[in-house]
mmCIF file of C-alpha atoms in Angstrom:
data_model
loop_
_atom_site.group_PDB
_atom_site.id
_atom_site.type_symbol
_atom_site.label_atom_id
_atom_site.label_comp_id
_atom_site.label_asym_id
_atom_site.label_seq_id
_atom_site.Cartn_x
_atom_site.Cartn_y
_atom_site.Cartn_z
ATOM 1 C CA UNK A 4 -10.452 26.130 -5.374
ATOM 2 C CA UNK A 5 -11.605 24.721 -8.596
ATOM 3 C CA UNK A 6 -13.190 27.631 -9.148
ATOM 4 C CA UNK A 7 -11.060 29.847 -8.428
ATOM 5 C CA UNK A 8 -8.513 27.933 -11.370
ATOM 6 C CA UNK A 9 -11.599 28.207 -13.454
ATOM 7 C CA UNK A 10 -11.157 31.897 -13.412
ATOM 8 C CA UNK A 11 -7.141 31.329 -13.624
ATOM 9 C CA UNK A 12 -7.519 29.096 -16.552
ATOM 10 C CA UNK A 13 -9.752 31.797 -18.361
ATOM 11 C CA UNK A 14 -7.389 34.760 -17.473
ATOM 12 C CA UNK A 15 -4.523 32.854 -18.711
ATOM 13 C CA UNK A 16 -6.181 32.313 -22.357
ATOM 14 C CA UNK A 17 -8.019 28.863 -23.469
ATOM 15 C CA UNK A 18 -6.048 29.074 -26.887
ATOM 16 C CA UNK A 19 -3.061 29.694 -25.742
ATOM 17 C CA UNK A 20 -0.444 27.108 -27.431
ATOM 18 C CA UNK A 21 3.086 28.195 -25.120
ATOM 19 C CA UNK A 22 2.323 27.980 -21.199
ATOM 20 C CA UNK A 23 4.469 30.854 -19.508
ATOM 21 C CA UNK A 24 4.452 29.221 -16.220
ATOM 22 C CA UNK A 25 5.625 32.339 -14.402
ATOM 23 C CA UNK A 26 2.816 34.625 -16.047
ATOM 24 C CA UNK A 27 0.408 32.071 -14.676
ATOM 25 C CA UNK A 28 1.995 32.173 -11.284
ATOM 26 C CA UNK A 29 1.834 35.566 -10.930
ATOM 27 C CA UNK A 30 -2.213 35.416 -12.453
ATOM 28 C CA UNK A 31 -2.544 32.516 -9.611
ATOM 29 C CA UNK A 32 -1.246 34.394 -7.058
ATOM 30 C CA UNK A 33 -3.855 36.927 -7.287
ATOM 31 C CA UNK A 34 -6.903 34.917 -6.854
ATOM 32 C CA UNK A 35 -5.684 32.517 -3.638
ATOM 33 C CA UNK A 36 -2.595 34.706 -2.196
ATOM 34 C CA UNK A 37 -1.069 31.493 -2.147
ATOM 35 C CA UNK A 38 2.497 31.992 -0.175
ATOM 36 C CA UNK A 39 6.014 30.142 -0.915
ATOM 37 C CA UNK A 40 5.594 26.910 0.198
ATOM 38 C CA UNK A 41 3.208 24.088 -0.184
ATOM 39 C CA UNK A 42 0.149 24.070 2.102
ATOM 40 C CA UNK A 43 -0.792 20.796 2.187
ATOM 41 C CA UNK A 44 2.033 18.613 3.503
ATOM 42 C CA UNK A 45 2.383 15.232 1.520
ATOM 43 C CA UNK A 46 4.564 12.058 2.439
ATOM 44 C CA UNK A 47 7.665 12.788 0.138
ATOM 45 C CA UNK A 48 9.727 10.782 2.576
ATOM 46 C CA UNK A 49 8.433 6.856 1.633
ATOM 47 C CA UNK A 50 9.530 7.217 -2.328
ATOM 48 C CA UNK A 51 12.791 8.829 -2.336
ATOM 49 C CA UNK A 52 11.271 12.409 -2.077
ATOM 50 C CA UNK A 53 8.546 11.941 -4.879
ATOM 51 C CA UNK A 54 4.885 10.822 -4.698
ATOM 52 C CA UNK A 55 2.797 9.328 -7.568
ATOM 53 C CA UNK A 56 0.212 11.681 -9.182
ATOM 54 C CA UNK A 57 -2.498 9.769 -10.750
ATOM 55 C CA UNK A 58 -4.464 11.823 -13.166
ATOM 56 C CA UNK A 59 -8.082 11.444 -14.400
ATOM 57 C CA UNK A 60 -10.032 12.953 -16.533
ATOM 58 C CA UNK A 61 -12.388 15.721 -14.586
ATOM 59 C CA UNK A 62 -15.565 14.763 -16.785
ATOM 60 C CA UNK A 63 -15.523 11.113 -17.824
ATOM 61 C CA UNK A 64 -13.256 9.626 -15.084
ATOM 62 C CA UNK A 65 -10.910 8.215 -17.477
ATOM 63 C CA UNK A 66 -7.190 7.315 -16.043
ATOM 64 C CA UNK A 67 -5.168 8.915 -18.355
ATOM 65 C CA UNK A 68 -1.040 8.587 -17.016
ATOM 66 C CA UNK A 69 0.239 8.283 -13.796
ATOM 67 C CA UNK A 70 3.523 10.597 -13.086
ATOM 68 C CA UNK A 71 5.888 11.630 -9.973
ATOM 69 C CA UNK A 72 6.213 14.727 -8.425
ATOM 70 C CA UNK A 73 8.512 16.046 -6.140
ATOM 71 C CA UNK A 74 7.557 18.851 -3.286
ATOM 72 C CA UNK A 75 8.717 21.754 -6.180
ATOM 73 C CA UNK A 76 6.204 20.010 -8.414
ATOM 74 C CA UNK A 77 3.362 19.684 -5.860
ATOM 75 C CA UNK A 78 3.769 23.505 -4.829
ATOM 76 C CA UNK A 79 3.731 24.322 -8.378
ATOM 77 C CA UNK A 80 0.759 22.053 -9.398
ATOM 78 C CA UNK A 81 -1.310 23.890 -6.507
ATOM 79 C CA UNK A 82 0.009 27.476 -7.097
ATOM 80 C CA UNK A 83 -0.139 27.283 -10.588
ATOM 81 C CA UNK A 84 -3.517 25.104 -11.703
ATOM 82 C CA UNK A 85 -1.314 23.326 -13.881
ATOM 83 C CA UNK A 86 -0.277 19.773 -13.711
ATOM 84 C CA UNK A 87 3.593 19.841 -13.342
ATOM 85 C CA UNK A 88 5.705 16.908 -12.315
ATOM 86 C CA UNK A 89 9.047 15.797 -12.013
ATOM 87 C CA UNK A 90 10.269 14.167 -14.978
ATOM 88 C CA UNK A 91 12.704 11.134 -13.758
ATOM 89 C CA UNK A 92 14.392 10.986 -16.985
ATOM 90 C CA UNK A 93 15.177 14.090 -17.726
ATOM 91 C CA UNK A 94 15.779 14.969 -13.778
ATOM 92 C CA UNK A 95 13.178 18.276 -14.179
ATOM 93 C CA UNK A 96 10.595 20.017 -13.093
ATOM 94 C CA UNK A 97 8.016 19.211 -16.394
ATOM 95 C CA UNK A 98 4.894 21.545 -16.800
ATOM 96 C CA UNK A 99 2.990 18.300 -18.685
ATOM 97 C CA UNK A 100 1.944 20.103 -22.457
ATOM 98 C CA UNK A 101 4.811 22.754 -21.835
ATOM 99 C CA UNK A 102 6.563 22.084 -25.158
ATOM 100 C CA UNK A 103 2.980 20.698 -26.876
ATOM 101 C CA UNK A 104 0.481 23.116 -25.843
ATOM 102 C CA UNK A 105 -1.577 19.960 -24.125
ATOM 103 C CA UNK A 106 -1.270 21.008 -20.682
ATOM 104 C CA UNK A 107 -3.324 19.874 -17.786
ATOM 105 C CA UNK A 108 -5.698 22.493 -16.218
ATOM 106 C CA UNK A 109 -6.487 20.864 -12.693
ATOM 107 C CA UNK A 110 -9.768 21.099 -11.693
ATOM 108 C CA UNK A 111 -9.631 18.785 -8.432
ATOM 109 C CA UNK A 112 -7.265 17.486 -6.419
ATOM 110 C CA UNK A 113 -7.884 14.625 -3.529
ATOM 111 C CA UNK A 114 -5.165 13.485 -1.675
ATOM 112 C CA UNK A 115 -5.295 9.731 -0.469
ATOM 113 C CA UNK A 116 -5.568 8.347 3.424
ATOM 114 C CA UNK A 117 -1.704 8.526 3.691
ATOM 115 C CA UNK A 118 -0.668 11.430 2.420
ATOM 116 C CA UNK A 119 1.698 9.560 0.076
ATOM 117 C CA UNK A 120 -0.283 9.782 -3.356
ATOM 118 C CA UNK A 121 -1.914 12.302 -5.161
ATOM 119 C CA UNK A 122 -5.454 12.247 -7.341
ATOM 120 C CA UNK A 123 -5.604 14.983 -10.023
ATOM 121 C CA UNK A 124 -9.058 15.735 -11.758
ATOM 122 C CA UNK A 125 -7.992 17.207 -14.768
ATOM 123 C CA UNK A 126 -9.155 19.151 -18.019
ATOM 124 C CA UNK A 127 -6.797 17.941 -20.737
ATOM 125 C CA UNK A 128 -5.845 20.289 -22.988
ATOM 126 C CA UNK A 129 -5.772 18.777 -26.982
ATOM 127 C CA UNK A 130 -7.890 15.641 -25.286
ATOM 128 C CA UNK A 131 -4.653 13.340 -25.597
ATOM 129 C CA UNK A 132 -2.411 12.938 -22.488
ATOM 130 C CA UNK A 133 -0.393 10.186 -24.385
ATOM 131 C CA UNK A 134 3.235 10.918 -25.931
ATOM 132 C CA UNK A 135 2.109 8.586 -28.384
ATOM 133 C CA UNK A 136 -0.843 10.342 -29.218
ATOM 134 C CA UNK A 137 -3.514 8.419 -27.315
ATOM 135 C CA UNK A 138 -5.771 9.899 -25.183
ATOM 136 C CA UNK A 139 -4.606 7.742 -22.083
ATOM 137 C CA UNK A 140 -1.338 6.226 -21.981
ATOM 138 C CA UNK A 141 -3.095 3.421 -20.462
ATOM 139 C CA UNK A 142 -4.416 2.431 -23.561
ATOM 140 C CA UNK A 143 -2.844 -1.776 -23.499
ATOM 141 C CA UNK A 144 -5.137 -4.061 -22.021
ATOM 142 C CA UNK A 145 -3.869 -7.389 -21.052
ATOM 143 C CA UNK A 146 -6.268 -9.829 -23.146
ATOM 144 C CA UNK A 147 -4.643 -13.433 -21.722
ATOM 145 C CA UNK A 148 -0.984 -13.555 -22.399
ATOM 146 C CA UNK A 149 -0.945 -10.417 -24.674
ATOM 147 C CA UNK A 150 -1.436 -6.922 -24.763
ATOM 148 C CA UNK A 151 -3.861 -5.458 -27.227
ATOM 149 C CA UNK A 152 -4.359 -1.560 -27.595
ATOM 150 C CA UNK A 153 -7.318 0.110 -26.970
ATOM 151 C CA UNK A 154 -8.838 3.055 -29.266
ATOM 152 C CA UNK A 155 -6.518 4.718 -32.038
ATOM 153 C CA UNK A 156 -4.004 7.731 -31.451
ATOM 154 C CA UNK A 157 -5.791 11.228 -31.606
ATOM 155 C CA UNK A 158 -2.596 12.880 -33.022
ATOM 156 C CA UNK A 159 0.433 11.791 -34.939
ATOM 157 C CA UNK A 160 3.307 12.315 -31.892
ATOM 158 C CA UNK A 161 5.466 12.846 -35.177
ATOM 159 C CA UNK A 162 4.306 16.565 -35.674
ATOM 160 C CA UNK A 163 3.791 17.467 -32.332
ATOM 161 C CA UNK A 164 7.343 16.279 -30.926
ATOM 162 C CA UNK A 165 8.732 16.150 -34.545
ATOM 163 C CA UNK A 166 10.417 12.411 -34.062
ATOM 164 C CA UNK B 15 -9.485 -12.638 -19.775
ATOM 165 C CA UNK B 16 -12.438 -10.556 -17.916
ATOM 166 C CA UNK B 17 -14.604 -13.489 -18.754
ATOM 167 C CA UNK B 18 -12.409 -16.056 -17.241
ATOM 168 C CA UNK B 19 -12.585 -14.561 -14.058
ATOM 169 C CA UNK B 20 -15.804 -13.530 -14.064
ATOM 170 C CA UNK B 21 -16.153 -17.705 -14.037
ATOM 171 C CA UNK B 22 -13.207 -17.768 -11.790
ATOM 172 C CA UNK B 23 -14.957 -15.342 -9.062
ATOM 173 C CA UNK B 24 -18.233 -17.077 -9.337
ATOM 174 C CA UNK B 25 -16.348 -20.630 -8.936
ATOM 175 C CA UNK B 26 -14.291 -19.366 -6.278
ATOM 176 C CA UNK B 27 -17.905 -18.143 -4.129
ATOM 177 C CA UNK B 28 -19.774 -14.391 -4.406
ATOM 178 C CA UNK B 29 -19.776 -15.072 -0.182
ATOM 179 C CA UNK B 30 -16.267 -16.083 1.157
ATOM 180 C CA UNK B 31 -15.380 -13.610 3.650
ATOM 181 C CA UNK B 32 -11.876 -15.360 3.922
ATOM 182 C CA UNK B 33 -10.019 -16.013 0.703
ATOM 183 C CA UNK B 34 -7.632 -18.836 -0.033
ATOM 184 C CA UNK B 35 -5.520 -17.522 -2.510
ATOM 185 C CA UNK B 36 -3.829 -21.026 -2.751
ATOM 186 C CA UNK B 37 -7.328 -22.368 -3.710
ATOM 187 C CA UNK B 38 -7.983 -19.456 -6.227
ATOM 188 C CA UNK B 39 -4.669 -19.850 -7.807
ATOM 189 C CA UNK B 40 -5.839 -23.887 -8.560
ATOM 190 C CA UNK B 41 -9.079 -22.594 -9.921
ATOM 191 C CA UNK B 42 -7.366 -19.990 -11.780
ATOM 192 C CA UNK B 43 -5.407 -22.401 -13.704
ATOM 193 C CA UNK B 44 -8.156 -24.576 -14.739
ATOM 194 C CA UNK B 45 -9.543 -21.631 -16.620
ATOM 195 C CA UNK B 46 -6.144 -20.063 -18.060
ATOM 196 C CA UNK B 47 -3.609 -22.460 -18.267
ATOM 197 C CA UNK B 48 -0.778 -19.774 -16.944
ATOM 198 C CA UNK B 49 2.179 -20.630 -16.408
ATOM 199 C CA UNK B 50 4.722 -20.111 -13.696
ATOM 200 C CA UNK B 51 6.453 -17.223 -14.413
ATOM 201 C CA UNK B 52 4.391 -13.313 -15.490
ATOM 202 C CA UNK B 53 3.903 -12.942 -18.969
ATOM 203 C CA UNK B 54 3.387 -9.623 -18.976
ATOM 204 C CA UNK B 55 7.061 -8.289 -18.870
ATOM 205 C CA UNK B 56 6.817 -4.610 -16.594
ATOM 206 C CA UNK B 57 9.639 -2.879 -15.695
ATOM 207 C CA UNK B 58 10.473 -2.962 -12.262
ATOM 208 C CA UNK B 59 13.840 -1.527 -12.583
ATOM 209 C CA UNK B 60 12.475 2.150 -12.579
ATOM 210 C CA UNK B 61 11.422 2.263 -8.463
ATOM 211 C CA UNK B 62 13.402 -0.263 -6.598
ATOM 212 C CA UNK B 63 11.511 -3.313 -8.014
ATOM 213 C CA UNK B 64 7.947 -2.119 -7.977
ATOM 214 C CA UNK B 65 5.744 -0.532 -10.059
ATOM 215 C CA UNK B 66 2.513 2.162 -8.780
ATOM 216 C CA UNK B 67 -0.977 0.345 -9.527
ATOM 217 C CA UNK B 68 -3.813 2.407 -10.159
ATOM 218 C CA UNK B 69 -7.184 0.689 -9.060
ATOM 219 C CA UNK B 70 -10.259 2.006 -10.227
ATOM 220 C CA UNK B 71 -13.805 0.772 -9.475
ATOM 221 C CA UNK B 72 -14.844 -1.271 -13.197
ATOM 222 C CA UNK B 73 -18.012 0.348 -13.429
ATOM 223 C CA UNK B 74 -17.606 3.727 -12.110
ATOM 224 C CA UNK B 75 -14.541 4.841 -12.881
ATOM 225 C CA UNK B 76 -13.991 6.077 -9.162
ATOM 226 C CA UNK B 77 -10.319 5.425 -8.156
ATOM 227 C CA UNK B 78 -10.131 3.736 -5.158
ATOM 228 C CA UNK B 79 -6.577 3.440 -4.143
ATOM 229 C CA UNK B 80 -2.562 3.700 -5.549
ATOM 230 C CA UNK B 81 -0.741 0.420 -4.110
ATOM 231 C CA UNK B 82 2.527 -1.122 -5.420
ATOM 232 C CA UNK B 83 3.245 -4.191 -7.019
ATOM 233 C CA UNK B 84 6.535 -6.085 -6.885
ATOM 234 C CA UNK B 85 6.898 -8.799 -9.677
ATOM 235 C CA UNK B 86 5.825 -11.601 -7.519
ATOM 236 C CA UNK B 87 2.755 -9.484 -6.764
ATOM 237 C CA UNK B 88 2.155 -9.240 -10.491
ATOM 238 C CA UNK B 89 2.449 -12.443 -11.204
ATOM 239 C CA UNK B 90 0.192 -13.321 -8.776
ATOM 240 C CA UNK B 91 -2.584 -10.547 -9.864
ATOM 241 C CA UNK B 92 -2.126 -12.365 -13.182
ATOM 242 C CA UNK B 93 -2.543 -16.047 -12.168
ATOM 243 C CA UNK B 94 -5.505 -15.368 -9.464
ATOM 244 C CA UNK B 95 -7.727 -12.460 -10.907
ATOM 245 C CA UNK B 96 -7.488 -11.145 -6.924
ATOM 246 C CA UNK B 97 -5.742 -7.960 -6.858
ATOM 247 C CA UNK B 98 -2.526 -8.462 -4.827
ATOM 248 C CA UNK B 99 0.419 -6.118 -3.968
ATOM 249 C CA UNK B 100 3.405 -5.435 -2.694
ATOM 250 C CA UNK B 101 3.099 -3.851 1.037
ATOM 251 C CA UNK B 102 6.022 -1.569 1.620
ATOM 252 C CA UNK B 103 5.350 -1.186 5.548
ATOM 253 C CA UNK B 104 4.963 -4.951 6.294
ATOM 254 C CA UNK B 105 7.733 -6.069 3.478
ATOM 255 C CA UNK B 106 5.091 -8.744 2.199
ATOM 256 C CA UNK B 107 2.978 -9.780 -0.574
ATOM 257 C CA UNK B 108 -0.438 -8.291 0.679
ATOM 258 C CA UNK B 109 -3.635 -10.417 -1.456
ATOM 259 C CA UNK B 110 -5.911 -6.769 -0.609
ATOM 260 C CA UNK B 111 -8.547 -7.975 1.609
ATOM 261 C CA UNK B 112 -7.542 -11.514 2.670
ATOM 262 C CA UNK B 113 -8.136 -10.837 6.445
ATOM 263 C CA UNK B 114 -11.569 -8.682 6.194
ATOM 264 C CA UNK B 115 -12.663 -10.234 2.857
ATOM 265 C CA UNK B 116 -13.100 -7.093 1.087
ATOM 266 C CA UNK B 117 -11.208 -8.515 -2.009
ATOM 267 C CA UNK B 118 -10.625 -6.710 -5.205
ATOM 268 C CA UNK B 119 -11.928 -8.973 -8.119
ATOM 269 C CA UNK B 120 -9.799 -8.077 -11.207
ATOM 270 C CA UNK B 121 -12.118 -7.311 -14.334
ATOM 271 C CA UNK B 122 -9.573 -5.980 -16.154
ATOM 272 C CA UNK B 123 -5.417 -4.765 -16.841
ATOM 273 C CA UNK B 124 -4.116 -1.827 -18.415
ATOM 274 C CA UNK B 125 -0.542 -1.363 -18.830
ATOM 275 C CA UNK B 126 0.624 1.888 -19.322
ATOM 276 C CA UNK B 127 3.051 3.628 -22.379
ATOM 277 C CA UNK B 128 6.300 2.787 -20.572
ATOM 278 C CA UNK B 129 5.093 -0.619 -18.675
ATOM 279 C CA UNK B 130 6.167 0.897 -15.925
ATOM 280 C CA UNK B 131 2.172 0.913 -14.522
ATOM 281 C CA UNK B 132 -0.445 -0.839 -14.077
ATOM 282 C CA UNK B 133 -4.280 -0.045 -13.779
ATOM 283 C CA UNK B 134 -6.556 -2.425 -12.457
ATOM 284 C CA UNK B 135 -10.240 -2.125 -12.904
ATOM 285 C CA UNK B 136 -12.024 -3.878 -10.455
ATOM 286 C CA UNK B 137 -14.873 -4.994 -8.455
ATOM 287 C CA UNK B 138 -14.429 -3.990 -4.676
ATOM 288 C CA UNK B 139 -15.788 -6.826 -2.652
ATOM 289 C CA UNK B 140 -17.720 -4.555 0.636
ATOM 290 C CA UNK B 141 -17.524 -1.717 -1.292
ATOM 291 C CA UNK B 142 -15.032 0.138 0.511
ATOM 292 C CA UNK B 143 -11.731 0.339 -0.352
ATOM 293 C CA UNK B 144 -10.215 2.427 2.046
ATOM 294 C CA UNK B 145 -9.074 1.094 5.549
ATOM 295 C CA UNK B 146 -10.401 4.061 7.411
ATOM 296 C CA UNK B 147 -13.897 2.748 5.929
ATOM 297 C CA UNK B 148 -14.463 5.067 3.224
ATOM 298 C CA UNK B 149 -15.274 3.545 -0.482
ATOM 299 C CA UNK B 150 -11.658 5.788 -1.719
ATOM 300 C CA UNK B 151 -8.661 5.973 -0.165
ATOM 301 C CA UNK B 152 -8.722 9.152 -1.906
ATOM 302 C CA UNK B 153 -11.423 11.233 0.304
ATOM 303 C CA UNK B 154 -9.961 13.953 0.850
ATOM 304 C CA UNK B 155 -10.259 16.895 -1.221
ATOM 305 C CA UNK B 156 -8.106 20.190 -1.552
ATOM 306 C CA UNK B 157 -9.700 23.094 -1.113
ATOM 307 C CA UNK B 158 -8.015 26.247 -0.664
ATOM 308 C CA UNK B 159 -5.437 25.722 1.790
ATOM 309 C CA UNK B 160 -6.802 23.320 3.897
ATOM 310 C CA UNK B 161 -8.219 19.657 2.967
ATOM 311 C CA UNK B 162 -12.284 18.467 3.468
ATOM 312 C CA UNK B 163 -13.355 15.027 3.670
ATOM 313 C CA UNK B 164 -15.685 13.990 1.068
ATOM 314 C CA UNK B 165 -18.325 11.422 1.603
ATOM 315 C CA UNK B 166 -19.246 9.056 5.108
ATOM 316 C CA UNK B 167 -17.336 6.364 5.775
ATOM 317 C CA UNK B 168 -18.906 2.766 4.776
ATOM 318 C CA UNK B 169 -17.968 0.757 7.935
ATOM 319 C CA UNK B 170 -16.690 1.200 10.957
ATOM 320 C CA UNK B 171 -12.603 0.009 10.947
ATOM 321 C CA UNK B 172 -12.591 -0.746 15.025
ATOM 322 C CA UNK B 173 -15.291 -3.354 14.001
ATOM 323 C CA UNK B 174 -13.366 -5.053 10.705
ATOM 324 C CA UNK B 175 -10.254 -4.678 11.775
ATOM 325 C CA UNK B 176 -10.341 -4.840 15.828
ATOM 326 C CA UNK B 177 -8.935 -1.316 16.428
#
């Protein structure tokens, strides 16, 4: 399968800034003849009708964010090649890099022992996965009673988001 | 904070197969002087109290498993470097590994963007993390439409667990 999103991912255009998540859909389609729903069934049930997606960088292992997706999200993620989730605070489906250009091209996913959380090996587009700019938003590490951050930002969120 | 432990774990014995987390909790102390209450602030209030932990193997990378943590879990990964959670099905704080002694020894904390999740690097006591005996919960991969188990299974779970 990663493959086969290999090929998706190079069809689709590596420079591409704007994800047209339908165009890729259709591209998708043609390589797995994926159908309508999801294949791989996943607990939704235990969290309110979401499971977490942790996502890791495909090359150096690095956790980069954790998010939620519902079973839209997870049919789209494995139809698509491209990390979507559902955003809690904006109650929608969210293509991650949609409005940025920094998507997520999956390369692997694993699925854990109860089929109630998600691992996504991923390629990350613009190397940050961080709205604030940082490669990993898990870039606090607790150092005693404090939290002190870990590497500098790779972009200045102020451009890309303009806030 | 890694450092502490790391004197923590060794006081606390490389060899227990049972772990008193009252005893690690007194040893704990010694080292850190915490105090009662977490001093990390997380929000809770996003999932019904808990917050998705991330643990990932300190020197590989590999990610081992997704648990939750409730604040009294946090508090208590804080205080005793041992990796302890909230478990959903048995509606108890859960030290991982306190009845087969394959504790997670925490080498380090990341806290995410939106404190809303944690990542623990750690060292897997037994190496496997899984309860079906597998080093990753996460062992199973996608591929295509079905799912293929990656890797052997490290022990045998009739024998640590009795079924």
């Amino acid at each position: 399968m990663a493959e086969d999103w290999g090929l998706y991912h190079k069809a689709a255009g590596e420079g591409n800034k704007k994800v047209d998540s339908r165009q890729g859909i259709g591209l998708f389609r043609t390589f797995l003849n994926f159908g309508e729903t999801p294949v791989i069934p996943l607990r939704f049930d235990k969290l309110g009708g979401l499971v977490p997606a942790v996502v890791q960088d495909w090359r150096s292992g690095e956790v980069l964010m954790v998010a939620f997706m519902n079973a839209a999200a997870w049919e789209a993620t494995l139809r698509t090649g491209l990390a979507t989730y559902w955003s809690r605070s904006r109650e929608e489906l969210w293509v991650k890099g949609q409005s940025s250009g920094r998507v997520q091209r999956v390369r692997e996913i694993r699925i854990d022992c109860d089929a109630d959380t998600v691992l996504l090996k991923v390629e990350q587009v613009g190397d940050a996965a961080c709205h604030t700019g940082h490669r990993s938003c898990f870039h606090r590490r607790v150092a005693g009673k404090m939290l002190e951050t870990v590497g500098e930002p790779l972009f200045d969120p102020r451009e890309v988001y303009g806030r």
